[in-house]
């Protein structure tokens, strides 16, 4: 009877020990803590997972900097793809600690999540061929073929407010639009200027395209966090302020957008409210 009780006690201790090891609160096998961060995997210059499994882009650099200020080294970061339509749900479910993924701050989104920042001011713009001289303003798109991805609000914004006679050419992805722009089956591509600059900066596209510089809208990129996490918001805002003051922000902009000739706005003021 005593032997049975001892065996049961040992089994209980082992079970609890294994459970504690499995839960680990995000600890890695080497004893270091981990943090899961959401980014885009398919936006060159912003957030891109390369063929060799590396992660590059402005948002990646910003997120890495912020994570370090929160106490995590680059090796402690687990990157998670964050498609636009899933970002609010991922934050609400705790799938990620924060998201840096060309995430424009809007009143509608602020009903579901909180934002630190903004850390970047983008504008809707046009990408055209380097030798293009016939598109100098938005109204010049009337009767021109304008490409964007299927379901894009950017192209519809042009059609509704700027050039009602623009010939919209929705395609499956930005790469298809770039191919169309290069072979002259479309005249312009529209989305945020930072995204356009990222594509134009890719090695295979250098020297082929230019941004029109039209600033058709203002898009303030923020770092998304779970609704109500004011402590994390304060810590990230502090990290973003430091990133601006120590020159890292300028370095990240130059490294990721420089080859396209894109001139970014100055780093926006942090909204501490």
PDB file of C-alpha atoms in Angstrom:
ATOM      1  CA  UNK A   1       0.000   0.000   0.000  1.00  0.00           C
ATOM      2  CA  UNK A   2       2.816   2.381   0.952  1.00  0.00           C
ATOM      3  CA  UNK A   3       4.697   1.497  -2.246  1.00  0.00           C
ATOM      4  CA  UNK A   4       1.605   2.307  -4.295  1.00  0.00           C
ATOM      5  CA  UNK A   5       1.291   5.716  -2.596  1.00  0.00           C
ATOM      6  CA  UNK A   6       4.973   6.521  -3.163  1.00  0.00           C
ATOM      7  CA  UNK A   7       4.701   5.533  -6.836  1.00  0.00           C
ATOM      8  CA  UNK A   8       1.627   7.711  -7.232  1.00  0.00           C
ATOM      9  CA  UNK A   9       3.414  10.635  -5.615  1.00  0.00           C
ATOM     10  CA  UNK A  10       6.405  10.247  -7.924  1.00  0.00           C
ATOM     11  CA  UNK A  11       4.126  10.070 -10.951  1.00  0.00           C
ATOM     12  CA  UNK A  12       2.383  13.258  -9.854  1.00  0.00           C
ATOM     13  CA  UNK A  13       5.698  15.107  -9.444  1.00  0.00           C
ATOM     14  CA  UNK A  14       6.866  13.968 -12.888  1.00  0.00           C
ATOM     15  CA  UNK A  15       3.581  15.028 -14.498  1.00  0.00           C
ATOM     16  CA  UNK A  16       3.768  18.498 -12.942  1.00  0.00           C
ATOM     17  CA  UNK A  17       7.410  18.826 -13.958  1.00  0.00           C
ATOM     18  CA  UNK A  18       6.668  17.922 -17.561  1.00  0.00           C
ATOM     19  CA  UNK A  19       3.718  20.294 -17.658  1.00  0.00           C
ATOM     20  CA  UNK A  20       5.866  23.140 -16.367  1.00  0.00           C
ATOM     21  CA  UNK A  21       8.502  22.393 -19.000  1.00  0.00           C
ATOM     22  CA  UNK A  22       5.888  22.339 -21.762  1.00  0.00           C
ATOM     23  CA  UNK A  23       4.249  25.629 -20.739  1.00  0.00           C
ATOM     24  CA  UNK A  24       7.516  27.520 -20.200  1.00  0.00           C
ATOM     25  CA  UNK A  25       5.913  30.967 -20.652  1.00  0.00           C
ATOM     26  CA  UNK A  26       7.573  31.383 -24.021  1.00  0.00           C
ATOM     27  CA  UNK A  27      11.002  30.259 -22.878  1.00  0.00           C
ATOM     28  CA  UNK A  28      13.253  28.703 -25.498  1.00  0.00           C
ATOM     29  CA  UNK A  29      15.135  25.475 -24.982  1.00  0.00           C
ATOM     30  CA  UNK A  30      18.272  27.434 -24.053  1.00  0.00           C
ATOM     31  CA  UNK A  31      16.419  29.202 -21.244  1.00  0.00           C
ATOM     32  CA  UNK A  32      15.910  32.502 -23.095  1.00  0.00           C
ATOM     33  CA  UNK A  33      12.496  34.102 -23.379  1.00  0.00           C
ATOM     34  CA  UNK A  34      10.736  34.462 -26.724  1.00  0.00           C
ATOM     35  CA  UNK A  35       8.449  37.078 -28.218  1.00  0.00           C
ATOM     36  CA  UNK A  36       6.090  36.594 -31.181  1.00  0.00           C
ATOM     37  CA  UNK A  37       5.817  39.575 -33.519  1.00  0.00           C
ATOM     38  CA  UNK A  38       3.506  40.028 -36.508  1.00  0.00           C
ATOM     39  CA  UNK A  39       4.832  41.389 -39.809  1.00  0.00           C
ATOM     40  CA  UNK A  40       4.062  41.144 -43.512  1.00  0.00           C
ATOM     41  CA  UNK A  41       5.907  38.398 -45.365  1.00  0.00           C
ATOM     42  CA  UNK A  42       5.240  39.687 -48.893  1.00  0.00           C
ATOM     43  CA  UNK A  43       6.073  43.418 -48.987  1.00  0.00           C
ATOM     44  CA  UNK A  44       9.643  44.177 -50.156  1.00  0.00           C
ATOM     45  CA  UNK A  45      11.147  47.074 -48.227  1.00  0.00           C
ATOM     46  CA  UNK A  46       8.437  46.769 -45.540  1.00  0.00           C
ATOM     47  CA  UNK A  47       8.261  43.150 -44.410  1.00  0.00           C
ATOM     48  CA  UNK A  48       9.535  40.283 -46.535  1.00  0.00           C
ATOM     49  CA  UNK A  49      10.406  36.656 -45.892  1.00  0.00           C
ATOM     50  CA  UNK A  50      13.145  35.853 -48.379  1.00  0.00           C
ATOM     51  CA  UNK A  51      13.654  32.530 -50.125  1.00  0.00           C
ATOM     52  CA  UNK A  52      16.468  31.655 -47.727  1.00  0.00           C
ATOM     53  CA  UNK A  53      14.166  32.161 -44.734  1.00  0.00           C
ATOM     54  CA  UNK A  54      15.418  35.570 -43.615  1.00  0.00           C
ATOM     55  CA  UNK A  55      13.245  38.573 -42.763  1.00  0.00           C
ATOM     56  CA  UNK A  56      13.948  42.028 -44.173  1.00  0.00           C
ATOM     57  CA  UNK A  57      12.290  45.427 -44.422  1.00  0.00           C
ATOM     58  CA  UNK A  58      11.645  48.664 -42.566  1.00  0.00           C
ATOM     59  CA  UNK A  59       8.954  47.158 -40.327  1.00  0.00           C
ATOM     60  CA  UNK A  60      11.271  44.259 -39.510  1.00  0.00           C
ATOM     61  CA  UNK A  61      14.022  46.684 -38.481  1.00  0.00           C
ATOM     62  CA  UNK A  62      11.583  48.740 -36.384  1.00  0.00           C
ATOM     63  CA  UNK A  63      10.100  45.652 -34.712  1.00  0.00           C
ATOM     64  CA  UNK A  64      13.565  44.251 -33.962  1.00  0.00           C
ATOM     65  CA  UNK A  65      14.577  47.566 -32.367  1.00  0.00           C
ATOM     66  CA  UNK A  66      11.390  47.717 -30.285  1.00  0.00           C
ATOM     67  CA  UNK A  67      11.754  44.099 -29.173  1.00  0.00           C
ATOM     68  CA  UNK A  68      15.326  44.793 -28.029  1.00  0.00           C
ATOM     69  CA  UNK A  69      14.101  47.735 -25.942  1.00  0.00           C
ATOM     70  CA  UNK A  70      11.552  45.364 -24.397  1.00  0.00           C
ATOM     71  CA  UNK A  71      14.354  42.981 -23.431  1.00  0.00           C
ATOM     72  CA  UNK A  72      14.512  40.569 -26.376  1.00  0.00           C
ATOM     73  CA  UNK A  73      17.419  39.926 -28.706  1.00  0.00           C
ATOM     74  CA  UNK A  74      16.875  39.340 -32.428  1.00  0.00           C
ATOM     75  CA  UNK A  75      17.283  35.576 -31.909  1.00  0.00           C
ATOM     76  CA  UNK A  76      14.399  35.657 -29.397  1.00  0.00           C
ATOM     77  CA  UNK A  77      11.886  36.909 -31.975  1.00  0.00           C
ATOM     78  CA  UNK A  78       9.448  34.503 -33.621  1.00  0.00           C
ATOM     79  CA  UNK A  79       8.028  36.213 -36.717  1.00  0.00           C
ATOM     80  CA  UNK A  80       4.414  35.523 -37.617  1.00  0.00           C
ATOM     81  CA  UNK A  81       2.768  36.414 -40.911  1.00  0.00           C
ATOM     82  CA  UNK A  82       0.016  38.976 -40.366  1.00  0.00           C
ATOM     83  CA  UNK A  83      -2.292  39.403 -43.378  1.00  0.00           C
ATOM     84  CA  UNK A  84      -4.220  42.685 -43.299  1.00  0.00           C
ATOM     85  CA  UNK A  85      -7.613  41.062 -42.732  1.00  0.00           C
ATOM     86  CA  UNK A  86      -6.374  38.998 -39.762  1.00  0.00           C
ATOM     87  CA  UNK A  87      -4.413  41.557 -37.737  1.00  0.00           C
ATOM     88  CA  UNK A  88      -7.144  42.561 -35.271  1.00  0.00           C
ATOM     89  CA  UNK A  89      -8.068  38.930 -34.588  1.00  0.00           C
ATOM     90  CA  UNK A  90      -4.434  37.915 -34.041  1.00  0.00           C
ATOM     91  CA  UNK A  91      -3.987  40.648 -31.448  1.00  0.00           C
ATOM     92  CA  UNK A  92      -7.272  39.884 -29.686  1.00  0.00           C
ATOM     93  CA  UNK A  93      -6.390  36.168 -29.483  1.00  0.00           C
ATOM     94  CA  UNK A  94      -2.885  36.825 -28.185  1.00  0.00           C
ATOM     95  CA  UNK A  95      -1.280  35.122 -31.198  1.00  0.00           C
ATOM     96  CA  UNK A  96       1.309  37.922 -31.293  1.00  0.00           C
ATOM     97  CA  UNK A  97       2.652  40.423 -28.760  1.00  0.00           C
ATOM     98  CA  UNK A  98       2.545  43.273 -31.265  1.00  0.00           C
ATOM     99  CA  UNK A  99       2.193  43.854 -34.999  1.00  0.00           C
ATOM    100  CA  UNK A 100       4.319  46.063 -37.256  1.00  0.00           C
ATOM    101  CA  UNK A 101       2.918  45.457 -40.737  1.00  0.00           C
ATOM    102  CA  UNK A 102       2.219  48.682 -42.725  1.00  0.00           C
ATOM    103  CA  UNK A 103      -0.651  48.971 -40.227  1.00  0.00           C
ATOM    104  CA  UNK A 104      -2.421  52.298 -40.841  1.00  0.00           C
ATOM    105  CA  UNK A 105      -3.999  53.840 -37.746  1.00  0.00           C
ATOM    106  CA  UNK A 106      -7.719  54.440 -38.310  1.00  0.00           C
ATOM    107  CA  UNK A 107     -10.619  55.238 -35.983  1.00  0.00           C
ATOM    108  CA  UNK A 108     -12.377  52.035 -37.051  1.00  0.00           C
ATOM    109  CA  UNK A 109      -9.367  49.889 -36.159  1.00  0.00           C
ATOM    110  CA  UNK A 110      -8.892  51.709 -32.836  1.00  0.00           C
ATOM    111  CA  UNK A 111     -12.256  50.354 -31.756  1.00  0.00           C
ATOM    112  CA  UNK A 112     -10.699  46.862 -31.711  1.00  0.00           C
ATOM    113  CA  UNK A 113      -6.991  47.365 -31.003  1.00  0.00           C
ATOM    114  CA  UNK A 114      -4.633  49.957 -29.545  1.00  0.00           C
ATOM    115  CA  UNK A 115      -1.734  51.533 -31.411  1.00  0.00           C
ATOM    116  CA  UNK A 116       1.685  52.716 -30.336  1.00  0.00           C
ATOM    117  CA  UNK A 117       3.245  55.348 -32.551  1.00  0.00           C
ATOM    118  CA  UNK A 118       2.812  56.388 -35.281  1.00  0.00           C
ATOM    119  CA  UNK A 119       6.337  55.603 -36.443  1.00  0.00           C
ATOM    120  CA  UNK A 120       5.945  56.313 -40.174  1.00  0.00           C
ATOM    121  CA  UNK A 121       3.855  58.582 -42.407  1.00  0.00           C
ATOM    122  CA  UNK A 122       3.079  57.110 -45.812  1.00  0.00           C
ATOM    123  CA  UNK A 123       0.876  58.459 -48.611  1.00  0.00           C
ATOM    124  CA  UNK A 124      -1.055  56.820 -51.374  1.00  0.00           C
ATOM    125  CA  UNK A 125       0.954  57.372 -54.536  1.00  0.00           C
ATOM    126  CA  UNK A 126       1.593  56.087 -58.037  1.00  0.00           C
ATOM    127  CA  UNK A 127       4.465  54.064 -59.421  1.00  0.00           C
ATOM    128  CA  UNK A 128       5.169  54.754 -63.100  1.00  0.00           C
ATOM    129  CA  UNK A 129       7.867  53.894 -65.594  1.00  0.00           C
ATOM    130  CA  UNK A 130      11.101  55.853 -65.256  1.00  0.00           C
ATOM    131  CA  UNK A 131      10.577  57.573 -68.615  1.00  0.00           C
ATOM    132  CA  UNK A 132       6.914  58.466 -67.962  1.00  0.00           C
ATOM    133  CA  UNK A 133       6.183  62.170 -68.557  1.00  0.00           C
ATOM    134  CA  UNK A 134       2.406  62.135 -69.047  1.00  0.00           C
ATOM    135  CA  UNK A 135       1.365  61.543 -65.416  1.00  0.00           C
ATOM    136  CA  UNK A 136       2.178  64.514 -63.213  1.00  0.00           C
ATOM    137  CA  UNK A 137      -1.045  64.730 -61.208  1.00  0.00           C
ATOM    138  CA  UNK A 138      -3.958  62.512 -60.260  1.00  0.00           C
ATOM    139  CA  UNK A 139      -6.311  63.761 -62.957  1.00  0.00           C
ATOM    140  CA  UNK A 140      -3.801  62.646 -65.586  1.00  0.00           C
ATOM    141  CA  UNK A 141      -4.981  59.110 -64.847  1.00  0.00           C
ATOM    142  CA  UNK A 142      -8.238  59.724 -66.703  1.00  0.00           C
ATOM    143  CA  UNK A 143      -8.277  57.235 -69.602  1.00  0.00           C
ATOM    144  CA  UNK A 144      -5.019  55.695 -68.313  1.00  0.00           C
ATOM    145  CA  UNK A 145      -4.752  52.064 -67.216  1.00  0.00           C
ATOM    146  CA  UNK A 146      -4.343  51.995 -63.436  1.00  0.00           C
ATOM    147  CA  UNK A 147      -3.263  48.770 -61.755  1.00  0.00           C
ATOM    148  CA  UNK A 148      -3.688  47.631 -58.169  1.00  0.00           C
ATOM    149  CA  UNK A 149      -4.412  44.384 -56.372  1.00  0.00           C
ATOM    150  CA  UNK A 150      -7.929  42.979 -56.455  1.00  0.00           C
ATOM    151  CA  UNK A 151     -10.066  44.514 -53.714  1.00  0.00           C
ATOM    152  CA  UNK A 152      -7.731  47.465 -53.198  1.00  0.00           C
ATOM    153  CA  UNK A 153      -9.228  50.602 -51.684  1.00  0.00           C
ATOM    154  CA  UNK A 154      -6.398  52.648 -53.224  1.00  0.00           C
ATOM    155  CA  UNK A 155      -7.506  52.163 -56.820  1.00  0.00           C
ATOM    156  CA  UNK A 156     -11.137  52.810 -55.929  1.00  0.00           C
ATOM    157  CA  UNK A 157     -10.105  56.003 -54.138  1.00  0.00           C
ATOM    158  CA  UNK A 158      -8.581  57.273 -57.379  1.00  0.00           C
ATOM    159  CA  UNK A 159     -11.653  56.265 -59.381  1.00  0.00           C
ATOM    160  CA  UNK A 160     -14.120  57.829 -56.921  1.00  0.00           C
ATOM    161  CA  UNK A 161     -12.316  61.041 -55.978  1.00  0.00           C
ATOM    162  CA  UNK A 162      -9.544  61.880 -58.428  1.00  0.00           C
ATOM    163  CA  UNK A 163      -9.834  60.400 -61.916  1.00  0.00           C
ATOM    164  CA  UNK A 164     -13.340  58.962 -62.572  1.00  0.00           C
ATOM    165  CA  UNK A 165     -12.377  57.932 -66.109  1.00  0.00           C
ATOM    166  CA  UNK A 166      -9.359  55.919 -65.039  1.00  0.00           C
ATOM    167  CA  UNK A 167      -9.345  52.396 -66.464  1.00  0.00           C
ATOM    168  CA  UNK A 168      -8.899  50.168 -63.411  1.00  0.00           C
ATOM    169  CA  UNK A 169      -6.923  46.980 -63.968  1.00  0.00           C
ATOM    170  CA  UNK A 170      -7.205  44.812 -60.826  1.00  0.00           C
ATOM    171  CA  UNK A 171      -4.677  41.970 -60.710  1.00  0.00           C
ATOM    172  CA  UNK A 172      -3.872  39.247 -58.191  1.00  0.00           C
ATOM    173  CA  UNK A 173      -0.706  40.791 -56.746  1.00  0.00           C
ATOM    174  CA  UNK A 174       1.687  43.716 -56.935  1.00  0.00           C
ATOM    175  CA  UNK A 175       4.247  41.640 -58.822  1.00  0.00           C
ATOM    176  CA  UNK A 176       1.747  41.185 -61.651  1.00  0.00           C
ATOM    177  CA  UNK A 177       1.142  44.934 -61.728  1.00  0.00           C
ATOM    178  CA  UNK A 178       4.889  45.563 -61.927  1.00  0.00           C
ATOM    179  CA  UNK A 179       5.175  43.162 -64.853  1.00  0.00           C
ATOM    180  CA  UNK A 180       2.306  44.988 -66.553  1.00  0.00           C
ATOM    181  CA  UNK A 181       3.968  48.333 -65.894  1.00  0.00           C
ATOM    182  CA  UNK A 182       7.241  47.128 -67.343  1.00  0.00           C
ATOM    183  CA  UNK A 183       5.689  45.707 -70.524  1.00  0.00           C
ATOM    184  CA  UNK A 184       3.401  48.769 -70.883  1.00  0.00           C
ATOM    185  CA  UNK A 185       0.101  46.939 -70.549  1.00  0.00           C
ATOM    186  CA  UNK A 186      -0.691  49.306 -67.647  1.00  0.00           C
ATOM    187  CA  UNK A 187       0.345  52.917 -67.088  1.00  0.00           C
ATOM    188  CA  UNK A 188       0.572  53.163 -63.307  1.00  0.00           C
ATOM    189  CA  UNK A 189       0.358  51.170 -60.080  1.00  0.00           C
ATOM    190  CA  UNK A 190      -1.180  52.620 -56.917  1.00  0.00           C
ATOM    191  CA  UNK A 191      -0.894  51.853 -53.184  1.00  0.00           C
ATOM    192  CA  UNK A 192       1.056  53.353 -50.252  1.00  0.00           C
ATOM    193  CA  UNK A 193       4.248  55.085 -51.371  1.00  0.00           C
ATOM    194  CA  UNK A 194       6.368  53.130 -48.874  1.00  0.00           C
ATOM    195  CA  UNK A 195       5.184  49.847 -50.376  1.00  0.00           C
ATOM    196  CA  UNK A 196       5.802  51.140 -53.906  1.00  0.00           C
ATOM    197  CA  UNK A 197       9.283  52.309 -52.888  1.00  0.00           C
ATOM    198  CA  UNK A 198      10.028  48.868 -51.501  1.00  0.00           C
ATOM    199  CA  UNK A 199       9.177  47.199 -54.788  1.00  0.00           C
ATOM    200  CA  UNK A 200      11.081  49.799 -56.818  1.00  0.00           C
ATOM    201  CA  UNK A 201      14.141  49.257 -54.593  1.00  0.00           C
ATOM    202  CA  UNK A 202      14.349  45.542 -55.381  1.00  0.00           C
ATOM    203  CA  UNK A 203      17.486  44.706 -57.316  1.00  0.00           C
ATOM    204  CA  UNK A 204      15.579  43.441 -60.351  1.00  0.00           C
ATOM    205  CA  UNK A 205      13.572  46.680 -60.537  1.00  0.00           C
ATOM    206  CA  UNK A 206      16.242  49.294 -59.840  1.00  0.00           C
ATOM    207  CA  UNK A 207      16.224  52.077 -62.445  1.00  0.00           C
ATOM    208  CA  UNK A 208      12.979  50.948 -64.101  1.00  0.00           C
ATOM    209  CA  UNK A 209      10.338  52.828 -62.132  1.00  0.00           C
ATOM    210  CA  UNK A 210       9.768  56.046 -60.187  1.00  0.00           C
ATOM    211  CA  UNK A 211       7.218  57.367 -57.717  1.00  0.00           C
ATOM    212  CA  UNK A 212       5.008  60.196 -58.945  1.00  0.00           C
ATOM    213  CA  UNK A 213       5.099  61.873 -55.515  1.00  0.00           C
ATOM    214  CA  UNK A 214       1.405  62.841 -55.482  1.00  0.00           C
ATOM    215  CA  UNK A 215       0.503  62.212 -51.816  1.00  0.00           C
ATOM    216  CA  UNK A 216      -3.096  61.189 -52.515  1.00  0.00           C
ATOM    217  CA  UNK A 217      -3.764  60.285 -48.837  1.00  0.00           C
ATOM    218  CA  UNK A 218      -2.107  60.202 -45.411  1.00  0.00           C
ATOM    219  CA  UNK A 219      -1.379  56.784 -43.877  1.00  0.00           C
ATOM    220  CA  UNK A 220       0.086  56.791 -40.367  1.00  0.00           C
ATOM    221  CA  UNK A 221       1.671  53.429 -39.598  1.00  0.00           C
ATOM    222  CA  UNK A 222       1.361  52.316 -35.975  1.00  0.00           C
ATOM    223  CA  UNK A 223       2.341  49.269 -33.966  1.00  0.00           C
ATOM    224  CA  UNK A 224      -0.780  47.300 -33.139  1.00  0.00           C
ATOM    225  CA  UNK A 225      -1.200  45.899 -29.635  1.00  0.00           C
ATOM    226  CA  UNK A 226      -3.997  44.216 -27.751  1.00  0.00           C
ATOM    227  CA  UNK A 227      -6.820  46.556 -26.724  1.00  0.00           C
ATOM    228  CA  UNK A 228      -6.303  47.937 -23.220  1.00  0.00           C
ATOM    229  CA  UNK A 229      -2.595  47.073 -22.822  1.00  0.00           C
ATOM    230  CA  UNK A 230      -1.551  50.587 -21.802  1.00  0.00           C
ATOM    231  CA  UNK A 231       1.666  49.367 -20.160  1.00  0.00           C
ATOM    232  CA  UNK A 232       2.963  47.805 -23.381  1.00  0.00           C
ATOM    233  CA  UNK A 233       1.840  50.843 -25.382  1.00  0.00           C
ATOM    234  CA  UNK A 234       3.866  53.125 -23.120  1.00  0.00           C
ATOM    235  CA  UNK A 235       6.966  50.939 -23.385  1.00  0.00           C
ATOM    236  CA  UNK A 236       6.767  50.744 -27.184  1.00  0.00           C
ATOM    237  CA  UNK A 237       6.221  54.503 -27.520  1.00  0.00           C
ATOM    238  CA  UNK A 238       9.323  55.052 -25.391  1.00  0.00           C
ATOM    239  CA  UNK A 239      11.286  52.701 -27.676  1.00  0.00           C
ATOM    240  CA  UNK A 240      10.041  54.528 -30.787  1.00  0.00           C
ATOM    241  CA  UNK A 241      11.098  57.883 -29.334  1.00  0.00           C
ATOM    242  CA  UNK A 242      14.560  56.496 -28.686  1.00  0.00           C
ATOM    243  CA  UNK A 243      14.701  55.024 -32.193  1.00  0.00           C
ATOM    244  CA  UNK A 244      14.085  58.491 -33.653  1.00  0.00           C
ATOM    245  CA  UNK A 245      16.516  60.329 -31.382  1.00  0.00           C
ATOM    246  CA  UNK A 246      19.496  57.986 -31.786  1.00  0.00           C
ATOM    247  CA  UNK A 247      19.416  58.023 -35.604  1.00  0.00           C
ATOM    248  CA  UNK A 248      18.198  54.447 -36.065  1.00  0.00           C
ATOM    249  CA  UNK A 249      14.961  55.529 -37.772  1.00  0.00           C
ATOM    250  CA  UNK A 250      16.880  57.435 -40.473  1.00  0.00           C
ATOM    251  CA  UNK A 251      19.216  54.482 -40.946  1.00  0.00           C
ATOM    252  CA  UNK A 252      16.308  52.081 -41.419  1.00  0.00           C
ATOM    253  CA  UNK A 253      14.642  54.370 -43.981  1.00  0.00           C
ATOM    254  CA  UNK A 254      17.848  54.749 -46.009  1.00  0.00           C
ATOM    255  CA  UNK A 255      18.587  51.020 -45.978  1.00  0.00           C
ATOM    256  CA  UNK A 256      15.140  49.902 -47.094  1.00  0.00           C
ATOM    257  CA  UNK A 257      13.895  52.676 -49.400  1.00  0.00           C
ATOM    258  CA  UNK A 258      17.035  54.450 -50.578  1.00  0.00           C
ATOM    259  CA  UNK A 259      17.581  52.661 -53.917  1.00  0.00           C
ATOM    260  CA  UNK A 260      14.163  53.835 -55.207  1.00  0.00           C
ATOM    261  CA  UNK A 261      14.935  57.517 -54.649  1.00  0.00           C
ATOM    262  CA  UNK A 262      11.941  57.702 -52.296  1.00  0.00           C
ATOM    263  CA  UNK A 263      12.018  60.675 -49.948  1.00  0.00           C
ATOM    264  CA  UNK A 264      10.229  59.710 -46.748  1.00  0.00           C
ATOM    265  CA  UNK A 265       8.494  62.255 -44.557  1.00  0.00           C
ATOM    266  CA  UNK A 266      10.221  63.080 -41.287  1.00  0.00           C
ATOM    267  CA  UNK A 267       9.393  60.683 -38.477  1.00  0.00           C
ATOM    268  CA  UNK A 268       5.937  61.636 -37.171  1.00  0.00           C
ATOM    269  CA  UNK A 269       5.262  62.751 -33.609  1.00  0.00           C
ATOM    270  CA  UNK A 270       4.277  59.964 -31.233  1.00  0.00           C
ATOM    271  CA  UNK A 271       0.678  60.087 -30.019  1.00  0.00           C
ATOM    272  CA  UNK A 272       0.973  59.548 -26.274  1.00  0.00           C
ATOM    273  CA  UNK A 273      -2.801  59.706 -25.640  1.00  0.00           C
TER     274      UNK A 273
END
